[in-house]
Tab-separated table of C-alpha atoms in Angstrom:
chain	number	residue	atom	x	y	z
K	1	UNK	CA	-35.559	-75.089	158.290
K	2	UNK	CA	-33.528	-73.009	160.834
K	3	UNK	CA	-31.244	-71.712	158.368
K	4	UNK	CA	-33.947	-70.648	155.312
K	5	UNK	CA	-35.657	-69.065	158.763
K	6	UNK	CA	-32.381	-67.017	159.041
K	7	UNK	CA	-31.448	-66.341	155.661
K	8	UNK	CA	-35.319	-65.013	155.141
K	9	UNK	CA	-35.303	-62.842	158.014
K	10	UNK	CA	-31.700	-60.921	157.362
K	11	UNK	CA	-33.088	-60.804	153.474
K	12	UNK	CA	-36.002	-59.046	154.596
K	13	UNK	CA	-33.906	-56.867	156.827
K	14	UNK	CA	-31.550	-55.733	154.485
K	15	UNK	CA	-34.478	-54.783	152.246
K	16	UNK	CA	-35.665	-52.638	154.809
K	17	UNK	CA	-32.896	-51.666	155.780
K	18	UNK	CA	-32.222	-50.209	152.278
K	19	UNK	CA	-36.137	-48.949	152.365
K	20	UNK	CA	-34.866	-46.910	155.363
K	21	UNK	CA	-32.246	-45.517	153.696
K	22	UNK	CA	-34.201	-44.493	151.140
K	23	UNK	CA	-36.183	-42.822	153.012
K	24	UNK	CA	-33.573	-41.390	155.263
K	25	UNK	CA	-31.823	-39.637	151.813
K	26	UNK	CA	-35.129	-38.094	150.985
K	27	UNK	CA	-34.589	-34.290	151.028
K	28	UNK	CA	-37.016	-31.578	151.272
K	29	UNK	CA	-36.066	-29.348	148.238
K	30	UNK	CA	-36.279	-25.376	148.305
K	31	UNK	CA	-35.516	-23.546	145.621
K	32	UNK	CA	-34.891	-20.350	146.040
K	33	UNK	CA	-34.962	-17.647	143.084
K	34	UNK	CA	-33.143	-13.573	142.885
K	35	UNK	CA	-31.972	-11.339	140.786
K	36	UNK	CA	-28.222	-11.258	140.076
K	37	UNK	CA	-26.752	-8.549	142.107
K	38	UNK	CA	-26.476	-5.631	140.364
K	39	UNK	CA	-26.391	-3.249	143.370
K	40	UNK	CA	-25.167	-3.070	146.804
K	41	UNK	CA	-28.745	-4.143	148.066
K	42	UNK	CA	-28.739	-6.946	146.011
K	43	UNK	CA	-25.483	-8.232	146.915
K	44	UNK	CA	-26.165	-7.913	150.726
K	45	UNK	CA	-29.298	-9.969	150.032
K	46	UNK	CA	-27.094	-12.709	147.982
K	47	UNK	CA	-24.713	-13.196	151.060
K	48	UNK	CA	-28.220	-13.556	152.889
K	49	UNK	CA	-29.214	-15.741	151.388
K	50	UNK	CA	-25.655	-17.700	150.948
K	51	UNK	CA	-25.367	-17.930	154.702
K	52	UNK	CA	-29.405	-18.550	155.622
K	53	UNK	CA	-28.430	-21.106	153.297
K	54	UNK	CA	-25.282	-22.696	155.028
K	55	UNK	CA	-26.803	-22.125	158.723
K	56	UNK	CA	-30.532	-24.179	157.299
K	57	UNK	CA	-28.686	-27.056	155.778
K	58	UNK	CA	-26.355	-27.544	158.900
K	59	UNK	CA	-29.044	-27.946	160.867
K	60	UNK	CA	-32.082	-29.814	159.036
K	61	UNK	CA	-30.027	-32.313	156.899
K	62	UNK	CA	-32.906	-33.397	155.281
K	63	UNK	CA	-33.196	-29.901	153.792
K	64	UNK	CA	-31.910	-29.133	150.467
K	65	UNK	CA	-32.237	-25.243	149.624
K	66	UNK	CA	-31.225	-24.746	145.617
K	67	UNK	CA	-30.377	-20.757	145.129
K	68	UNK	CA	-30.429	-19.574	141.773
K	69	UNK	CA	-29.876	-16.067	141.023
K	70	UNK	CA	-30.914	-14.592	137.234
K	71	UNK	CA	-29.909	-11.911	135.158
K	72	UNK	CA	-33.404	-10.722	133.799
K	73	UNK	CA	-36.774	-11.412	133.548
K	74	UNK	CA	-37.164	-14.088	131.275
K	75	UNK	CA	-33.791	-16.111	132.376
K	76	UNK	CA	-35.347	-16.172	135.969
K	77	UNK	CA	-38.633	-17.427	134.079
K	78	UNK	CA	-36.495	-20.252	132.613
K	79	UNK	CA	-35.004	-20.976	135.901
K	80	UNK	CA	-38.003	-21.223	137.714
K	81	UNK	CA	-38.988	-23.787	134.834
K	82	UNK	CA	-35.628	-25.932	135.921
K	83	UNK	CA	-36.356	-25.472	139.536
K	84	UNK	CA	-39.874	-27.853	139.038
K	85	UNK	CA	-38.752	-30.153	135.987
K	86	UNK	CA	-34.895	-31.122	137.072
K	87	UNK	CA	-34.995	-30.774	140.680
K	88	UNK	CA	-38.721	-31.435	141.578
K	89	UNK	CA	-39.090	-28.410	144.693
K	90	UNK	CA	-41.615	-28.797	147.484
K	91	UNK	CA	-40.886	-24.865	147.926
K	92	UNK	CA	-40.015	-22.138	146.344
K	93	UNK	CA	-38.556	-18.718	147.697
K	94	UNK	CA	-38.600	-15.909	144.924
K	95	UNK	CA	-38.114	-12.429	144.859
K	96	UNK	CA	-39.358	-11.030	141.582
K	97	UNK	CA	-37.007	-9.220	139.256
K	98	UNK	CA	-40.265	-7.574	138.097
K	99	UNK	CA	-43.866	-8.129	138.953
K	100	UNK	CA	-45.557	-8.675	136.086
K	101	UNK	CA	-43.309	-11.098	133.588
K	102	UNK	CA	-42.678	-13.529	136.534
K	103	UNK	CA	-46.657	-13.546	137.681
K	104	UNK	CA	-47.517	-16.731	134.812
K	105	UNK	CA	-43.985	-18.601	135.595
K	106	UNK	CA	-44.455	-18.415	139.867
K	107	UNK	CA	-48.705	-19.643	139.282
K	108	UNK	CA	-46.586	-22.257	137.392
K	109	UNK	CA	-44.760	-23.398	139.764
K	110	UNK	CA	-48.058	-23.614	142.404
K	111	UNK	CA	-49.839	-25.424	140.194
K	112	UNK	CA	-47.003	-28.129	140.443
K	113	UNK	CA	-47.835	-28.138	144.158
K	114	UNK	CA	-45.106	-26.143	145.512
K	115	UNK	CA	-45.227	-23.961	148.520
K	116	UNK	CA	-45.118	-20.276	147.239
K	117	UNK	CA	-43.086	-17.688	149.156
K	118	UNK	CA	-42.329	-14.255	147.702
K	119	UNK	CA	-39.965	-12.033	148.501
K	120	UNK	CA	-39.887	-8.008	148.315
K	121	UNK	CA	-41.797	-7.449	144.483
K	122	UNK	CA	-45.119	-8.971	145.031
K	123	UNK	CA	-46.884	-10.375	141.573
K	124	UNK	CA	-49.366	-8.380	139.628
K	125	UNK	CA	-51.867	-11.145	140.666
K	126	UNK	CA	-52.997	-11.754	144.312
K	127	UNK	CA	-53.271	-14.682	146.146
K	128	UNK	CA	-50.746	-17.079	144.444
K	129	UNK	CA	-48.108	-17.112	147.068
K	130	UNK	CA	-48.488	-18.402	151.023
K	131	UNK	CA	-45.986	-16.562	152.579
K	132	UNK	CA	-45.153	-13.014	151.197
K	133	UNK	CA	-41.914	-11.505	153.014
K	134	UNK	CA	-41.106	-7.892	152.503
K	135	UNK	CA	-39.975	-4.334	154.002
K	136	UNK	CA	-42.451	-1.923	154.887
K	137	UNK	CA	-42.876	-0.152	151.440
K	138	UNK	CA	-45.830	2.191	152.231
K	139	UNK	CA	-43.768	3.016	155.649
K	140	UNK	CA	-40.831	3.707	153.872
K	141	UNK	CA	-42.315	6.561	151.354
K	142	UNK	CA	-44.234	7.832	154.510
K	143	UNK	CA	-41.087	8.313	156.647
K	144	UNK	CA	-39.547	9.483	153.976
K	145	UNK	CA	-42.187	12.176	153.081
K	146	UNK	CA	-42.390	13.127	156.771
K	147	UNK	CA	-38.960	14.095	157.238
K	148	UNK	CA	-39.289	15.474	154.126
K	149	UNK	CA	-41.869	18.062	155.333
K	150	UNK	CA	-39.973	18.511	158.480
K	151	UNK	CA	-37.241	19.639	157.008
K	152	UNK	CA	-38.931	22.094	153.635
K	153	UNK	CA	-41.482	25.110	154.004
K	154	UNK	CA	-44.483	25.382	151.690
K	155	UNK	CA	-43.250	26.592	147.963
K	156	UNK	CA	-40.031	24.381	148.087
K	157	UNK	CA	-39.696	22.170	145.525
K	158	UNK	CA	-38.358	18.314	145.484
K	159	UNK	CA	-37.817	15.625	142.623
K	160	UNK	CA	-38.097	11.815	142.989
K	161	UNK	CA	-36.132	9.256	141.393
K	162	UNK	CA	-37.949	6.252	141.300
K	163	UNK	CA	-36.982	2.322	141.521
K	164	UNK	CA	-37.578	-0.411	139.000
K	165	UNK	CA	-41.331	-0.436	137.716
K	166	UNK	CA	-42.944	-3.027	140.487
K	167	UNK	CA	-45.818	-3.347	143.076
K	168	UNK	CA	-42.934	-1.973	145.982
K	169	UNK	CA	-41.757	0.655	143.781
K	170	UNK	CA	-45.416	1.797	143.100
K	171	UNK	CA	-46.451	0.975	146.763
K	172	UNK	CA	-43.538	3.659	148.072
K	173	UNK	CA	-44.225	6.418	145.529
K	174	UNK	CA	-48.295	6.496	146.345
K	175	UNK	CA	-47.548	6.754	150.183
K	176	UNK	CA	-44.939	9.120	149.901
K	177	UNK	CA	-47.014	11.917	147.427
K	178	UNK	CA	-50.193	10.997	149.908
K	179	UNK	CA	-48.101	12.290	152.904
K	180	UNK	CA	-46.498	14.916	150.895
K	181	UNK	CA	-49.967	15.694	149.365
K	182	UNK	CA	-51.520	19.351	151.140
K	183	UNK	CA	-48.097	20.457	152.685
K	184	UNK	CA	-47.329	22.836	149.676
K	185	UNK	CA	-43.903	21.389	148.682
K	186	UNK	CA	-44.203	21.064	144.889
K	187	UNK	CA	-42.834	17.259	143.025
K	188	UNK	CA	-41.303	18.954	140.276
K	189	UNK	CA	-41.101	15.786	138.096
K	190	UNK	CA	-40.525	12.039	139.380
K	191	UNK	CA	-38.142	9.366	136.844
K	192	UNK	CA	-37.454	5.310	137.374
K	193	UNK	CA	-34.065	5.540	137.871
K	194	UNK	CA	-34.309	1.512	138.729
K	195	UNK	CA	-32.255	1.270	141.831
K	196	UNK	CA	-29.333	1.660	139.999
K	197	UNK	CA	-26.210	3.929	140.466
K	198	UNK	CA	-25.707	5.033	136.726
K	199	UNK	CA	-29.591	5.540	136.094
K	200	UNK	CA	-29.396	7.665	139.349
K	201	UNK	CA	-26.525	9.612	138.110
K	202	UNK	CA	-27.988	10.087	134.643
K	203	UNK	CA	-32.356	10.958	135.772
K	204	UNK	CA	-30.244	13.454	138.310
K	205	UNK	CA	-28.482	15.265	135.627
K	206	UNK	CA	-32.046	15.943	133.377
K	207	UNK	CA	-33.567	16.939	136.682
K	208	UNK	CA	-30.342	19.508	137.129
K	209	UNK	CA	-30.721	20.381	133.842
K	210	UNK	CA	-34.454	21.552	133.825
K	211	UNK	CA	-34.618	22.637	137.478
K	212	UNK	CA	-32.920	25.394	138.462
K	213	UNK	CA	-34.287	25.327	142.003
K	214	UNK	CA	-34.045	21.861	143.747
K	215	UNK	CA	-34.096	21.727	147.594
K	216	UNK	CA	-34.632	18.263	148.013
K	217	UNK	CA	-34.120	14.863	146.560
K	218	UNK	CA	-35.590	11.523	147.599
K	219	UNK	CA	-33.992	8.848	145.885
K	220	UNK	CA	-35.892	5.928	147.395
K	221	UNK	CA	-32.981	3.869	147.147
K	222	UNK	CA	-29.320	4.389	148.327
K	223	UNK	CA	-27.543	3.086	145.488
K	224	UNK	CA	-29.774	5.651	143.480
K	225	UNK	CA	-28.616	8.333	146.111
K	226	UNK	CA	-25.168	7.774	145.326
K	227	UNK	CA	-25.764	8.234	141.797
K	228	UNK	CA	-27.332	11.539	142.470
K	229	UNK	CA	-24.845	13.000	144.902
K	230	UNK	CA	-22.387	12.384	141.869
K	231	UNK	CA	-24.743	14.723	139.619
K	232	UNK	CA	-25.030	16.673	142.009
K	233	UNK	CA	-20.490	17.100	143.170
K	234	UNK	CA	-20.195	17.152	139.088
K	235	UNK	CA	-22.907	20.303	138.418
K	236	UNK	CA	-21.146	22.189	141.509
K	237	UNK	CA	-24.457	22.049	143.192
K	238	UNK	CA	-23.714	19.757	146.392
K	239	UNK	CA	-23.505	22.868	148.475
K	240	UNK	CA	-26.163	24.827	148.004
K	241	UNK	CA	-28.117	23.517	150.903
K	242	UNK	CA	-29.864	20.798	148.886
K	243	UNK	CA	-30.508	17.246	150.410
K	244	UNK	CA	-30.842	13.514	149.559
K	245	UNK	CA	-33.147	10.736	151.653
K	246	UNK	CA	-32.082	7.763	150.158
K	247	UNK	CA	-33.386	4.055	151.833
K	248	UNK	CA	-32.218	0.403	152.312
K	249	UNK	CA	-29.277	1.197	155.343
K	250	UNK	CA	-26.219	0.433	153.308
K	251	UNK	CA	-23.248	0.487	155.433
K	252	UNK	CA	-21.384	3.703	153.761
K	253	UNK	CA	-24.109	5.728	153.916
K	254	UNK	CA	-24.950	5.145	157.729
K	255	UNK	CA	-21.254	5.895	158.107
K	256	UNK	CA	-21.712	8.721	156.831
K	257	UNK	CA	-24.964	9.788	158.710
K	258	UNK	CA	-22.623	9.174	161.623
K	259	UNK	CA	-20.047	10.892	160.630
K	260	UNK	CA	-23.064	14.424	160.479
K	261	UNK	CA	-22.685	14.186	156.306
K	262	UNK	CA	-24.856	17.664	155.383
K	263	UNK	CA	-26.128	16.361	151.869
K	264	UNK	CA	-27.569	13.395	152.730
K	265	UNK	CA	-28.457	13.425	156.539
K	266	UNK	CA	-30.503	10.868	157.168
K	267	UNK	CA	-31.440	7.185	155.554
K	268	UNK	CA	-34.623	4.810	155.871
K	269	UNK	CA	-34.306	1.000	156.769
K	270	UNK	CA	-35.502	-1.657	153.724
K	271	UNK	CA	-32.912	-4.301	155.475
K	272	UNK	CA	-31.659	-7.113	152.712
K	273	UNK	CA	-31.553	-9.771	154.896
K	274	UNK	CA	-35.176	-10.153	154.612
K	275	UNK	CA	-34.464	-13.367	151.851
K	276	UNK	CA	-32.920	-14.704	154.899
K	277	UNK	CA	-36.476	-14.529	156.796
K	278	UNK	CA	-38.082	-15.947	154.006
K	279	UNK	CA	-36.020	-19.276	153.954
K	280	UNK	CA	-36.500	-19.196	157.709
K	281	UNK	CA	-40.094	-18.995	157.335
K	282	UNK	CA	-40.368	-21.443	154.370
K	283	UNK	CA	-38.132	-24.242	156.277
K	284	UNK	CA	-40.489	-23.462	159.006
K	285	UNK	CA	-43.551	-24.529	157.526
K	286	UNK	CA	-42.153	-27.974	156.664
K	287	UNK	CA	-40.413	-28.430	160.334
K	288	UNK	CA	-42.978	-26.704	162.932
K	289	UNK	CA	-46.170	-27.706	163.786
K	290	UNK	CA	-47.603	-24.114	164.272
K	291	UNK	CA	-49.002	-22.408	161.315
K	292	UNK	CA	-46.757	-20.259	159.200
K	293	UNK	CA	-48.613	-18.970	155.871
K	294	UNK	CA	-49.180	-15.521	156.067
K	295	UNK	CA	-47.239	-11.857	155.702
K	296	UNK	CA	-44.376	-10.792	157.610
K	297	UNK	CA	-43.828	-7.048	157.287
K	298	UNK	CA	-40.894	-6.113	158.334
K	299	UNK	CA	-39.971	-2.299	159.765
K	300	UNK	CA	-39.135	0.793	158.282
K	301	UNK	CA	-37.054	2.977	160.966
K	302	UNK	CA	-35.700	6.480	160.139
K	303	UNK	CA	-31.790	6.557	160.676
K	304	UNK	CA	-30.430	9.516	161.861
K	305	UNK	CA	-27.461	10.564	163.610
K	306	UNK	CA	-28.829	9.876	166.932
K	307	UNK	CA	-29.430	6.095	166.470
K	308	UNK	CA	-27.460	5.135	162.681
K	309	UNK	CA	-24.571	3.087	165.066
K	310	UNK	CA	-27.421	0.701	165.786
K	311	UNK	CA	-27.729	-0.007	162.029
K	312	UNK	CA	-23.793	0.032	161.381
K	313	UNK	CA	-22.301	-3.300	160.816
K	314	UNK	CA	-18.833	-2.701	158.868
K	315	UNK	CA	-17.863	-6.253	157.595
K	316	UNK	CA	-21.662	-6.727	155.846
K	317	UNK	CA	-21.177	-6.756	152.124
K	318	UNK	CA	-23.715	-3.721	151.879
């Protein structure tokens, strides 16, 4: 009797024992979706997210973040798809690569249950995420604006090259023209140029080509900027006192803000490690007991030669 006693009770403990390793295995699963980098912003944000990723996983082993970055629109639609059907998320971390095609695909993926957290591009329908993440877009056109009209008298004329066609985008052009809006600088004509170096280059070269008086250029964007002090060296008009406010903080052009660089003086923080908060904030809400659901705006600083060392870091990627 003794020994069916014993062989019962180690039976039933290796069958818990195996239910606790089970359970033990189970992973919390974050998936977390980007565009492919296609610009320096967007590869400092990939090695964000790379090491948020290495640092979350080393320390919550249950956690299992999936990163998945897409070419366009519809791949990252198809990814998302993956991200619920093959690997089953409890979360999911996604910066937009535009607002309105991804709306339908992220409501998909809360209607499987998920935890929504979006990144930067908000959707063209409110209220599906629980976390949004993002810079301080309005700020950014503001600052931008005001140094704008610290720097131009009334009857001096600008042009604005615009990002990719999104909620941010439209969120930094309406606060910039409100604050330039009654200080007589005209907006001589504003173009997407999509964050993008060549699309810079090329919306710079229509604007030299219809404008024969420019005094200032906000390029929203400093890949964009780059782009547009090209036009600019190529038409042999980089001289003539004309400048470029650009935004993000990429590492060359804080360089050369240090370094007093004439044509484009100053810069406007949009830091890329924001993906980085996101997964910080998304782990969060599966590992603290405080509330986390909510918006985390993050700050919008004007860099200028006084304080750009701050913002300097030469071994980031961007």
């Amino acid at each position: 009797m003794r020994g069916r006693i014993a062989l019962m009770a180690l039976a039933l403990g290796g069958a818990l024992g195996l239910a606790g390793a089970a359970v033990a295995q189970e992973k919390i699963k974050i998936g977390v979706s980007y565009p492919t980098p296609t610009h320096a912003w967007a590869a400092g944000m990939n090695w964000h997210a790379e090491n948020a990723e290495k640092r979350l996983e080393a320390l919550y082993p249950d956690i299992d973040l999936i990163l998945v970055n897409s070419p366009d629109p519809g791949a990252q639609a198809s990814a998302l798809e993956d991200l619920v059907s093959v690997h089953q998320i409890d979360a999911l971390v996604v910066l937009p690569f535009e607002s309105e095609p991804l709306t339908d695909p992220v409501l998909n993926v809360k209607k499987s249950g998920a935890l929504i957290t979006v990144v930067d591009r908000g959707l063209s329908q409110p209220g599906i995420e629980d976390i949004y993440v993002a810079g301080n877009n309005p700020e950014l056109g503001r600052v931008s604006a005001v140094y704008m009209k610290s720097r131009l008298k009334e009857g001096d004329n600008i042009v604005v090259l615009r990002g990719i066609p999104t909620l941010i985008d439209n969120e930094r052009f309406d606060a910039f023209m409100a604050e330039i809006e009654g200080s007589g600088i005209n907006v001589l004509d504003h173009k997407h140029a999509n964050w993008n170096r060549d699309d810079g280059f090329d919306v710079m070269q229509d604007f030299l080509s219809r404008f024969p008086d420019i005094d200032a250029v906000w390029a929203q964007d400093d890949d964009i900027a780059i782009g547009v002090v090209a036009a600019l060296k190529q038409a042999g008009r980089d001289g003539d006192g004309m400048f470029v406010v650009g935004g993000a903080g990429m590492k060359e052009t804080i360089k050369g803000i240090m370094d007093g660089n004439e044509l484009v003086p100053v810069d406007v923080l949009y830091p890329p490690a924001m993906i980085a908060t996101a997964m910080d904030v998304t782990v969060a809400a599966f590992k603290s007991n405080g509330p986390v659901a909510g918006r985390y705006i993050l700050g919008a600083t004007l860099i200028t030669p006084e304080n750009a060392e701050q913002f300097y870091f030469p071994d980031s990627p961007f």
